[in-house]
Amino acid sequence: MSSNAPLIIKPTHLSQAWAHLFLQIIDSKSTKASTVLLSLSDFVEDEAIEDLVIREALDDCLLAIDKQSVHTVANTIFPINLWKRVGFNRHELYEKYLGNFSRIKSLGCHNNDRGTYFQRLIAFGGDIRKGKRLDQCNGNQLEHIISGYLHSKMRYTMLQASIFDPHRDHTTSPRLGFPCLQHLQFVPDKQEKTLIVNAYYATQQILEKAYGNYLGICRLSSFMAHEMKLTLNQVNFFIGIAKLDTVPKKSEKIIVLKEKIQQALSLSNSIKVDGSKI
């Protein structure tokens, strides 16, 4: 694997793209890849298509090493079950999430005191360490983008949302951990009625976080397309460094996961999470 040329992952299917990136790193002499590009475009009704075998194999491995499941990681980016429970009402989603944020945060393995990705998207600048009430923050970047777009006469524009907050995230800590996702770009086209989303990661833990990151961003993108009355066309990921972080390549769990992924890819059988064939 060249350390200079970008690593471009060719599959546009979520599970297969993650699997190819994982195998590229596992089969290389290094534990990381620099400048990784993924472009996902396999969607059905704005939802990413997944391979159930690959996702279950990864979840089994994550459980065995005491890490968060794919769904739990994805939920930090977009709480899809809560959105469904509030009847796809985005204003109620914001209210419920922020109103219950203390409980939501406590469910995380590391109790991140700097927030979650979704919290920063809808309450950017709220300092939860100093006790500032999240529901009093006016930094709802997603609502600003949605409302601004729906009332704009512009045919084509680019809208951005920040995750990295210099006020809180410029520290002397050698291992910050959060946030790896730096910012998002939403690129709507009113004439084509489509939406492209770009996600920028400084680093990404390819085993523990990457699949959940991709799924969470796709779910968030689906939400934004729905609220902006557009069709989700593409979700692109730009990753500075993708790395295998805490588990050695030669560990039994990694070897078993690799074998299961290779078997799944050899079948080339794309299925939805509910198990139905595409």
mmCIF file of C-alpha atoms in Angstrom, residues 103-248:
data_model
loop_
_atom_site.group_PDB
_atom_site.id
_atom_site.type_symbol
_atom_site.label_atom_id
_atom_site.label_comp_id
_atom_site.label_asym_id
_atom_site.label_seq_id
_atom_site.Cartn_x
_atom_site.Cartn_y
_atom_site.Cartn_z
ATOM 1 C CA ARG A 103 -29.392 10.152 30.116
ATOM 2 C CA ILE A 104 -28.259 9.574 26.522
ATOM 3 C CA LYS A 105 -24.703 10.576 27.399
ATOM 4 C CA SER A 106 -24.641 8.303 30.443
ATOM 5 C CA LEU A 107 -25.399 5.292 28.235
ATOM 6 C CA GLY A 108 -22.118 5.729 26.383
ATOM 7 C CA CYS A 109 -19.169 3.570 27.361
ATOM 8 C CA HIS A 110 -16.890 6.528 27.970
ATOM 9 C CA ASN A 111 -19.426 9.171 29.067
ATOM 10 C CA ASN A 112 -17.912 11.731 26.725
ATOM 11 C CA ASP A 113 -18.180 15.045 28.543
ATOM 12 C CA ARG A 114 -17.766 17.007 25.320
ATOM 13 C CA GLY A 115 -20.999 15.731 23.793
ATOM 14 C CA THR A 116 -21.978 13.547 20.833
ATOM 15 C CA TYR A 117 -21.900 14.268 17.133
ATOM 16 C CA PHE A 118 -25.656 14.763 16.864
ATOM 17 C CA GLN A 119 -25.676 17.013 19.933
ATOM 18 C CA ARG A 120 -23.043 19.254 18.366
ATOM 19 C CA LEU A 121 -25.029 19.398 15.141
ATOM 20 C CA ILE A 122 -28.177 20.643 16.873
ATOM 21 C CA ALA A 123 -26.643 22.555 19.824
ATOM 22 C CA PHE A 124 -23.211 23.671 18.704
ATOM 23 C CA GLY A 125 -21.388 25.723 21.327
ATOM 24 C CA GLY A 126 -23.331 24.430 24.337
ATOM 25 C CA ASP A 127 -20.779 23.857 27.080
ATOM 26 C CA ILE A 128 -22.156 20.874 28.969
ATOM 27 C CA ARG A 129 -19.112 20.821 31.242
ATOM 28 C CA LYS A 130 -20.137 24.173 32.719
ATOM 29 C CA GLY A 131 -23.752 23.206 33.167
ATOM 30 C CA LYS A 132 -25.173 25.305 30.353
ATOM 31 C CA ARG A 133 -28.590 23.984 29.453
ATOM 32 C CA LEU A 134 -28.460 22.408 26.027
ATOM 33 C CA ASP A 135 -32.010 23.416 25.187
ATOM 34 C CA GLN A 136 -30.989 27.075 25.572
ATOM 35 C CA CYS A 137 -28.286 26.833 22.917
ATOM 36 C CA ASN A 138 -29.126 28.374 19.559
ATOM 37 C CA GLY A 139 -26.531 26.505 17.525
ATOM 38 C CA ASN A 140 -28.880 24.139 15.663
ATOM 39 C CA GLN A 141 -26.877 23.815 12.475
ATOM 40 C CA LEU A 142 -29.152 21.217 10.902
ATOM 41 C CA GLU A 143 -32.256 23.364 11.309
ATOM 42 C CA HIS A 144 -30.396 26.371 9.955
ATOM 43 C CA ILE A 145 -29.484 24.370 6.837
ATOM 44 C CA ILE A 146 -32.953 22.853 6.359
ATOM 45 C CA SER A 147 -34.917 26.061 6.912
ATOM 46 C CA GLY A 148 -32.460 28.178 4.972
ATOM 47 C CA TYR A 149 -32.581 25.841 1.998
ATOM 48 C CA LEU A 150 -36.373 25.505 1.932
ATOM 49 C CA HIS A 151 -36.781 29.289 1.915
ATOM 50 C CA SER A 152 -33.931 29.973 -0.500
ATOM 51 C CA LYS A 153 -34.355 30.665 -4.185
ATOM 52 C CA MET A 154 -30.872 29.373 -4.964
ATOM 53 C CA ARG A 155 -30.807 26.397 -7.321
ATOM 54 C CA TYR A 156 -27.454 25.051 -6.176
ATOM 55 C CA THR A 157 -25.481 25.800 -3.052
ATOM 56 C CA MET A 158 -23.203 24.254 -0.454
ATOM 57 C CA LEU A 159 -24.074 24.255 3.235
ATOM 58 C CA GLN A 160 -21.752 23.242 6.045
ATOM 59 C CA ALA A 161 -21.998 22.043 9.640
ATOM 60 C CA SER A 162 -19.099 21.948 12.064
ATOM 61 C CA ILE A 163 -18.259 19.340 14.646
ATOM 62 C CA PHE A 164 -14.784 20.447 15.699
ATOM 63 C CA ASP A 165 -15.007 23.310 18.187
ATOM 64 C CA PRO A 166 -11.660 25.096 18.736
ATOM 65 C CA HIS A 167 -12.893 26.495 22.051
ATOM 66 C CA ARG A 168 -13.232 22.992 23.508
ATOM 67 C CA ASP A 169 -11.160 20.747 21.284
ATOM 68 C CA HIS A 170 -7.798 22.504 21.169
ATOM 69 C CA THR A 171 -6.217 20.751 24.139
ATOM 70 C CA THR A 172 -2.825 19.356 25.123
ATOM 71 C CA SER A 173 -4.244 15.850 25.523
ATOM 72 C CA PRO A 174 -2.163 13.276 23.562
ATOM 73 C CA ARG A 175 -5.299 11.264 22.747
ATOM 74 C CA LEU A 176 -8.434 13.325 22.418
ATOM 75 C CA GLY A 177 -10.688 10.546 21.114
ATOM 76 C CA PHE A 178 -13.525 12.889 20.121
ATOM 77 C CA PRO A 179 -14.299 14.335 17.643
ATOM 78 C CA CYS A 180 -12.764 12.391 14.750
ATOM 79 C CA LEU A 181 -15.442 13.764 12.400
ATOM 80 C CA GLN A 182 -14.515 17.384 11.712
ATOM 81 C CA HIS A 183 -17.310 18.787 9.565
ATOM 82 C CA LEU A 184 -20.027 17.987 7.036
ATOM 83 C CA GLN A 185 -20.997 19.541 3.723
ATOM 84 C CA PHE A 186 -24.534 19.311 2.320
ATOM 85 C CA VAL A 187 -24.691 19.960 -1.416
ATOM 86 C CA PRO A 188 -28.301 20.206 -2.681
ATOM 87 C CA ASP A 189 -29.328 20.674 -6.268
ATOM 88 C CA LYS A 190 -32.829 22.121 -6.590
ATOM 89 C CA GLN A 191 -33.075 21.434 -10.316
ATOM 90 C CA GLU A 192 -32.141 17.770 -9.990
ATOM 91 C CA LYS A 193 -33.794 17.534 -6.540
ATOM 92 C CA THR A 194 -30.833 15.593 -5.179
ATOM 93 C CA LEU A 195 -28.516 15.826 -2.204
ATOM 94 C CA ILE A 196 -24.828 14.976 -1.918
ATOM 95 C CA VAL A 197 -23.193 14.841 1.518
ATOM 96 C CA ASN A 198 -19.461 15.067 2.225
ATOM 97 C CA ALA A 199 -18.001 13.962 5.579
ATOM 98 C CA TYR A 200 -14.460 14.867 6.625
ATOM 99 C CA TYR A 201 -12.592 12.769 9.176
ATOM 100 C CA ALA A 202 -9.151 13.595 10.562
ATOM 101 C CA THR A 203 -8.730 10.008 11.752
ATOM 102 C CA GLN A 204 -10.935 6.935 11.870
ATOM 103 C CA GLN A 205 -10.725 3.692 13.824
ATOM 104 C CA ILE A 206 -11.404 1.201 11.064
ATOM 105 C CA LEU A 207 -12.455 -1.720 13.278
ATOM 106 C CA GLU A 208 -14.159 -0.038 16.208
ATOM 107 C CA LYS A 209 -15.865 2.963 14.640
ATOM 108 C CA ALA A 210 -15.726 3.140 10.830
ATOM 109 C CA TYR A 211 -18.752 1.014 9.895
ATOM 110 C CA GLY A 212 -20.905 2.776 12.500
ATOM 111 C CA ASN A 213 -19.595 6.121 11.236
ATOM 112 C CA TYR A 214 -20.637 5.312 7.673
ATOM 113 C CA LEU A 215 -24.053 4.057 8.751
ATOM 114 C CA GLY A 216 -24.651 7.053 11.029
ATOM 115 C CA ILE A 217 -23.687 9.564 8.340
ATOM 116 C CA CYS A 218 -25.925 7.780 5.828
ATOM 117 C CA ARG A 219 -28.839 7.907 8.277
ATOM 118 C CA LEU A 220 -28.211 11.591 8.946
ATOM 119 C CA SER A 221 -28.018 12.199 5.193
ATOM 120 C CA SER A 222 -31.330 10.387 4.707
ATOM 121 C CA PHE A 223 -32.895 12.597 7.391
ATOM 122 C CA MET A 224 -31.578 15.757 5.742
ATOM 123 C CA ALA A 225 -32.763 14.654 2.279
ATOM 124 C CA HIS A 226 -36.207 13.895 3.705
ATOM 125 C CA GLU A 227 -36.526 17.276 5.417
ATOM 126 C CA MET A 228 -35.140 19.187 2.424
ATOM 127 C CA LYS A 229 -37.531 17.299 0.114
ATOM 128 C CA LEU A 230 -34.692 15.850 -1.945
ATOM 129 C CA THR A 231 -33.410 12.424 -2.979
ATOM 130 C CA LEU A 232 -30.151 11.265 -1.462
ATOM 131 C CA ASN A 233 -27.706 10.763 -4.304
ATOM 132 C CA GLN A 234 -24.284 10.218 -2.758
ATOM 133 C CA VAL A 235 -22.395 10.243 0.530
ATOM 134 C CA ASN A 236 -18.647 10.827 0.298
ATOM 135 C CA PHE A 237 -16.072 10.220 3.025
ATOM 136 C CA PHE A 238 -12.664 11.904 3.137
ATOM 137 C CA ILE A 239 -10.444 10.341 5.792
ATOM 138 C CA GLY A 240 -7.008 11.642 6.740
ATOM 139 C CA ILE A 241 -5.835 8.458 8.446
ATOM 140 C CA ALA A 242 -7.759 5.178 8.763
ATOM 141 C CA LYS A 243 -6.154 2.912 11.337
ATOM 142 C CA LEU A 244 -6.460 -0.395 13.117
ATOM 143 C CA ASP A 245 -6.147 0.951 16.613
ATOM 144 C CA THR A 246 -6.204 -1.355 19.628
ATOM 145 C CA VAL A 247 -6.477 -4.939 18.346
ATOM 146 C CA PRO A 248 -3.410 -6.676 16.827
#
